[in-house]
Amino acid sequence: MSHHLFLLSPSDTPIYSLTHYSSKPAQSTSYPLASNLPTWSTSAFAGTLTALSGASSVTQSHHVPGGGVKMGGGQDRHVVQMIANASLDNIEDVMRRENAMYLKSVDKFNEWTVSAFVTPGNVKFVLLHDQAKNDEGIRAFFHDVWELYVKTMLNPFHTAHTVIRSAAFDARVRASAKKNL
Amino acid sequence: MATPSKQYKAIGEDLWKSRTEKVNAELFALTYGALVVQLIQDYEDYGEVNKQLEKMGYNIGTRLIEDFLARSSVGRCSDFREVGEVVAKVGFKSFLNITPTVTHPPPTSRPTSVQQTSIPTSSFILTLDENPLAEFVELPEEALEGGLWFSNVLCGVLRGALEMVQMQVQAEFLSDVLRGDETTEIRVTLLKYLEEEVPMGDE
């Protein structure tokens, strides 16, 4: 069971991403996309635009909003990022309707569900996961990530649009993911 | 008679408690952080930023010493060693509520001094285990490579304050946890005692 987390700045630029392989037992679902990601991996958004052009060949009826996301290599990452981007529209819809921070699941694509969390500063946390009903865990995880994010924001060298490169932040997010997801 | 160091600690504690106007630590740290970031953007050279921070600290120090001497009843220090104790236990405590540890390396006489100095060079090292200025800070790559001393204003404050009490010193950072070192250390070296000079133009 794997999860993908993306943090997006108020201007919809990616700040951080994480892929996490949970060790919790999951319902057996068959994945049409064979997930060949290594157990723990993160990508800093330093991919090339050629990957983006390659992604257009994936059959995807959604129009991708939210700006050009540079992607890392790998077929699966493309689709994952496409899904995340495509869900931004849905997130904004739900945001307009509800005032809560934790928007539960905003979108579904094949076996992936997208949950979102919007901070008061309009930073979006997007989590892709499969069907496992883990609402409370996800909520707790989002709150943890939010706290860690706030601490990072207090760093004067950090602006709302800087990519988060801190190893400490990374380690703590992974630990929280392990605990909650 | 209580040992001077315990006395100083008590004086420092009292001064801190009796201070009625305190400022929020987060506000302080964020303000200083914004200042440093702005300086970096303006000067774009980390060496220059260090110098500017030191200069600003110098201006602060020259005024701060008056406040310090007015509030505390600490008399004249007998030697440079005692200066180190007072600075650490009373000075830092009453303004920043931290007590850095003081160490005194053995004094070395400078062989290559221009004029014959009869006083061997004394210095002390302040080891700060916490730094309220750098509360949430993580230095980015360029700052690490450029040699930025984030809290360099403290060196300026020490230099300014001690100059007003007739000591010319040099204060510099030896290590900083923000840079990945084990500890944060400032070395204060006495250059010379300043003689009382008649101001120019007076008769």
XYZ file of C-alpha atoms in Angstrom:
384
model
C 0.000 0.000 0.000
C 1.630 3.228 -0.986
C 0.843 6.833 -0.485
C 1.950 9.922 -2.300
C 1.990 13.267 -0.615
C 2.360 16.581 -2.357
C 2.600 19.996 -0.796
C 1.590 22.876 -3.027
C 2.200 26.544 -2.383
C -0.568 29.148 -2.679
C 0.482 29.714 -6.254
C 0.167 26.001 -6.966
C 3.887 25.428 -7.314
C 5.096 22.179 -5.792
C 7.039 22.595 -2.607
C 7.529 19.033 -1.487
C 6.653 15.501 -2.414
C 6.951 12.170 -0.719
C 6.215 8.603 -1.659
C 5.664 6.234 1.175
C 5.171 2.531 1.268
C 3.046 1.630 4.235
C 3.706 -1.547 6.112
C 0.150 -1.723 7.437
C -1.821 -4.638 6.007
C -4.044 -3.457 3.203
C -7.036 -4.953 1.452
C -5.737 -6.798 -1.503
C -6.485 -4.714 -4.515
C -5.035 -5.402 -7.862
C -3.088 -2.503 -9.203
C -3.367 -1.977 -12.925
C -0.343 0.234 -12.605
C 2.364 -2.082 -11.364
C 3.931 -0.034 -8.673
C 7.622 -0.557 -9.105
C 8.627 2.296 -6.847
C 11.316 1.519 -4.289
C 10.138 1.244 -0.713
C 11.113 4.771 0.262
C 11.658 7.460 -2.247
C 11.330 11.196 -2.471
C 11.697 13.388 -5.434
C 12.754 16.977 -5.337
C 11.098 18.732 -8.201
C 14.088 18.931 -10.458
C 12.848 16.753 -13.304
C 12.846 17.738 -16.946
C 10.032 18.927 -19.129
C 10.544 16.024 -21.556
C 8.888 13.774 -19.013
C 5.906 16.081 -19.148
C 5.566 15.666 -22.861
C 5.832 11.905 -22.446
C 2.937 11.955 -19.993
C 0.519 13.271 -22.560
C 0.484 9.854 -24.142
C -1.139 8.385 -21.039
C -4.886 8.121 -21.622
C -6.225 10.767 -19.360
C -9.409 12.636 -20.004
C -8.834 15.292 -17.365
C -7.411 18.566 -18.437
C -4.459 19.333 -16.223
C -4.748 22.661 -14.440
C -2.399 24.093 -11.912
C 0.717 24.971 -13.832
C 3.520 22.977 -15.339
C 4.747 20.485 -12.823
C 8.186 19.209 -13.607
C 8.225 15.471 -13.149
C 10.823 12.977 -12.160
C 11.429 9.982 -14.322
C 9.286 6.881 -14.303
C 5.953 6.080 -15.842
C 4.141 5.717 -12.550
C 5.247 9.066 -11.250
C 3.689 10.728 -14.275
C 0.311 9.264 -13.632
C 0.487 9.954 -9.959
C 1.332 13.567 -10.542
C -1.319 13.873 -13.208
C -3.887 12.620 -10.767
C -2.718 15.005 -8.114
C -2.875 17.930 -10.469
C -6.218 16.978 -11.876
C -7.680 16.861 -8.434
C -6.767 20.493 -7.809
C -9.932 21.561 -9.598
C -12.008 19.395 -7.313
C -10.206 20.700 -4.285
C -10.974 24.257 -5.204
C -14.615 23.385 -5.724
C -14.890 21.814 -2.314
C -13.009 24.704 -0.766
C -15.565 27.107 -2.035
C -18.374 25.081 -0.557
C -16.961 24.111 2.793
C -14.857 25.991 5.229
C -13.089 23.093 6.884
C -9.365 22.533 6.577
C -9.479 18.800 6.113
C -11.366 18.004 2.925
C -11.772 14.316 3.049
C -11.644 12.624 -0.252
C -12.103 14.907 -3.187
C -11.431 12.705 -6.139
C -11.188 9.109 -7.285
C -9.175 7.724 -10.118
C -9.020 3.982 -10.774
C -7.955 2.694 -7.436
C -6.455 5.920 -6.131
C -8.335 8.244 -3.851
C -7.226 11.781 -3.366
C -7.571 13.436 0.009
C -6.751 17.040 0.554
C -6.024 19.433 3.358
C -5.953 23.164 2.920
C -4.193 25.371 5.448
C -5.383 28.837 6.340
C -2.480 30.168 4.321
C -3.849 28.406 1.237
C -1.160 25.748 1.112
C -2.594 22.519 -0.189
C -1.546 19.107 1.012
C -2.628 16.466 -1.453
C -2.479 12.810 -0.530
C -3.019 9.991 -2.985
C -3.874 6.687 -1.448
C -5.828 3.566 -2.183
C -9.171 2.557 -0.836
C -8.179 1.749 2.703
C -10.521 3.499 5.090
C -8.053 5.387 7.159
C -9.777 8.681 7.721
C -8.558 9.251 11.242
C -5.028 8.284 10.371
C -4.999 10.592 7.405
C -6.413 13.447 9.443
C -3.758 12.933 12.092
C -1.087 12.743 9.441
C -2.239 15.977 7.831
C -2.216 17.741 11.175
C 1.303 16.522 11.838
C 2.482 17.684 8.444
C 0.815 21.012 9.065
C 2.705 21.499 12.325
C 5.977 20.587 10.668
C 5.191 22.932 7.827
C 4.506 25.817 10.209
C 7.866 25.255 11.886
C 9.556 25.308 8.504
C 7.786 28.532 7.589
C 9.255 30.233 10.656
C 12.680 29.921 9.074
C 13.430 33.420 7.750
C 15.169 31.992 4.712
C 11.998 30.281 3.624
C 9.237 31.924 1.652
C 5.828 30.574 0.761
C 7.221 29.368 -2.541
C 10.578 27.874 -1.597
C 10.983 24.175 -2.147
C 11.443 22.448 1.186
C 14.807 20.740 1.171
C 15.335 20.265 4.859
C 16.376 16.744 5.793
C 14.891 17.158 9.255
C 11.471 17.988 7.805
C 11.725 15.011 5.483
C 12.617 12.613 8.280
C 9.790 13.816 10.477
C 7.201 13.592 7.729
C 8.271 10.026 7.029
C 8.065 9.161 10.707
C 4.584 10.608 10.906
C 3.576 8.726 7.782
C 4.827 5.525 9.298
C 2.865 6.160 12.433
C -0.414 7.251 10.909
C -0.741 5.634 7.541
C 31.902 34.985 51.464
C 29.979 33.606 48.516
C 32.125 32.886 45.527
C 31.978 35.693 42.972
C 30.561 33.404 40.338
C 27.526 32.573 42.471
C 27.124 36.238 43.237
C 27.146 37.089 39.562
C 24.595 34.429 38.806
C 22.311 35.818 41.471
C 22.754 39.361 40.208
C 21.992 38.245 36.680
C 18.879 36.395 37.794
C 17.673 39.429 39.713
C 18.218 41.782 36.839
C 16.306 39.534 34.504
C 13.410 39.236 36.916
C 13.265 42.904 37.707
C 13.046 43.864 34.090
C 9.437 44.831 33.554
C 9.445 45.204 29.805
C 10.240 41.989 28.034
C 9.678 41.221 24.384
C 8.209 38.057 22.939
C 10.979 35.660 21.956
C 9.335 34.618 18.712
C 8.867 38.201 17.653
C 12.505 38.875 18.472
C 13.769 35.872 16.533
C 11.551 36.565 13.527
C 12.549 40.233 13.441
C 16.222 39.406 13.555
C 15.777 36.703 10.927
C 13.993 39.102 8.602
C 16.800 41.596 9.146
C 19.494 39.111 8.196
C 17.594 37.922 5.124
C 17.109 41.503 3.990
C 20.796 42.270 4.452
C 21.652 39.220 2.384
C 19.376 40.401 -0.386
C 20.816 43.904 -0.266
C 24.516 43.099 -0.096
C 24.598 39.683 -1.753
C 28.001 38.995 -0.212
C 28.107 37.050 3.014
C 31.363 38.579 4.178
C 29.842 42.024 3.811
C 26.709 40.906 5.651
C 28.868 39.682 8.528
C 30.569 43.062 8.673
C 27.290 44.964 8.646
C 25.844 42.792 11.397
C 28.937 43.459 13.462
C 28.665 47.189 12.869
C 25.037 47.182 13.902
C 25.976 45.236 16.988
C 28.671 47.771 17.766
C 26.133 50.582 17.779
C 23.826 48.573 19.987
C 26.654 47.695 22.366
C 27.787 51.260 22.928
C 24.312 52.132 24.189
C 23.570 48.855 25.921
C 26.468 49.199 28.333
C 24.906 52.332 29.829
C 21.673 50.475 30.505
C 23.595 47.595 31.971
C 25.743 49.659 34.292
C 22.777 51.715 35.413
C 20.771 48.675 36.438
C 23.433 46.447 37.859
C 25.589 47.279 40.797
C 28.600 45.453 39.461
C 31.756 47.435 40.098
C 34.969 47.615 38.165
C 36.332 44.254 37.131
C 39.760 43.468 38.447
C 41.025 41.570 35.412
C 39.915 40.341 32.023
C 38.997 37.017 33.484
C 36.402 38.683 35.626
C 35.135 40.609 32.610
C 34.339 37.287 30.986
C 32.441 36.098 34.044
C 30.390 39.259 34.336
C 29.579 39.346 30.631
C 28.385 35.778 30.638
C 26.590 35.541 33.944
C 25.193 39.027 34.339
C 25.192 40.580 30.880
C 23.813 37.799 28.738
C 21.476 36.724 31.500
C 19.871 40.082 32.014
C 19.318 40.810 28.325
C 18.792 37.456 26.649
C 18.050 35.210 29.609
C 20.754 32.767 28.627
C 23.919 31.948 30.507
C 26.752 30.959 28.211
C 29.626 29.084 29.811
C 32.934 30.874 29.972
C 36.234 29.207 29.355
C 39.605 30.846 29.604
C 42.291 29.423 27.374
C 45.827 29.963 28.675
C 47.029 33.443 27.743
C 49.518 33.605 24.925
C 51.781 36.530 24.246
C 51.804 37.659 20.686
C 55.343 37.424 19.340
C 54.708 39.484 16.240
C 53.115 42.552 17.801
C 54.211 45.882 16.431
C 54.905 47.382 19.804
C 56.123 45.617 22.882
C 53.012 44.610 24.821
C 53.712 43.844 28.412
C 50.261 42.293 28.904
C 49.983 38.771 27.535
C 46.944 38.460 25.284
C 43.992 37.349 27.336
C 40.818 36.020 25.928
C 37.777 34.094 26.920
C 35.438 31.888 25.008
C 31.681 32.004 25.459
C 29.869 28.790 24.657
C 26.172 29.364 23.987
C 24.049 26.289 24.435
C 20.975 28.068 23.173
C 20.682 31.048 20.891
C 17.398 32.969 20.994
C 18.306 34.810 17.790
C 18.433 31.633 15.765
C 15.337 29.951 17.083
C 13.780 28.610 13.879
C 16.596 29.137 11.471
C 18.109 26.700 9.025
C 20.793 28.117 6.806
C 20.486 27.451 3.081
C 23.397 26.027 1.080
C 24.704 29.343 -0.244
C 24.839 30.843 3.221
C 26.807 27.887 4.504
C 29.313 28.126 1.707
C 29.501 31.900 1.863
C 30.588 31.836 5.473
C 27.658 33.617 7.068
C 27.765 34.010 10.859
C 24.080 34.394 11.543
C 24.373 35.860 15.030
C 27.304 38.122 14.278
C 25.462 41.039 15.828
C 26.439 39.578 19.215
C 30.120 40.047 18.434
C 29.483 43.672 17.626
C 27.561 44.180 20.850
C 30.451 42.779 22.863
C 32.966 44.953 21.076
C 30.878 48.117 21.441
C 30.015 47.573 25.068
C 33.559 46.761 26.160
C 34.980 49.680 24.236
C 32.851 52.031 26.304
C 34.507 50.663 29.420
C 37.970 51.263 28.096
C 38.772 47.858 26.668
C 39.484 47.316 23.032
C 38.532 43.775 22.154
C 38.041 41.605 19.170
C 35.050 39.280 19.196
C 34.521 36.565 16.637
C 32.613 33.361 16.159
C 34.551 30.134 16.328
C 31.729 27.749 15.588
C 27.972 27.806 15.145
C 25.393 25.041 15.372
C 23.581 26.600 12.416
C 26.640 25.795 10.371
C 26.607 22.210 11.515
C 29.207 22.526 14.258
C 28.826 20.964 17.664
C 28.589 24.172 19.638
C 28.168 27.899 19.228
C 31.280 29.683 20.458
C 32.397 33.286 20.527
C 35.981 34.183 21.345
C 36.620 37.593 22.863
C 40.252 38.681 22.777
C 41.562 41.696 24.620
C 43.647 43.865 22.315
C 44.509 46.667 24.722
C 43.214 48.826 27.479
C 42.237 52.265 26.241
C 43.689 55.249 28.021
C 41.406 58.076 28.939
C 41.924 60.556 26.173
C 41.192 64.207 26.264
C 38.692 64.842 23.513
C 40.145 66.672 20.553
C 39.693 70.402 20.582
C 39.520 70.702 24.348
C 42.142 72.623 26.137
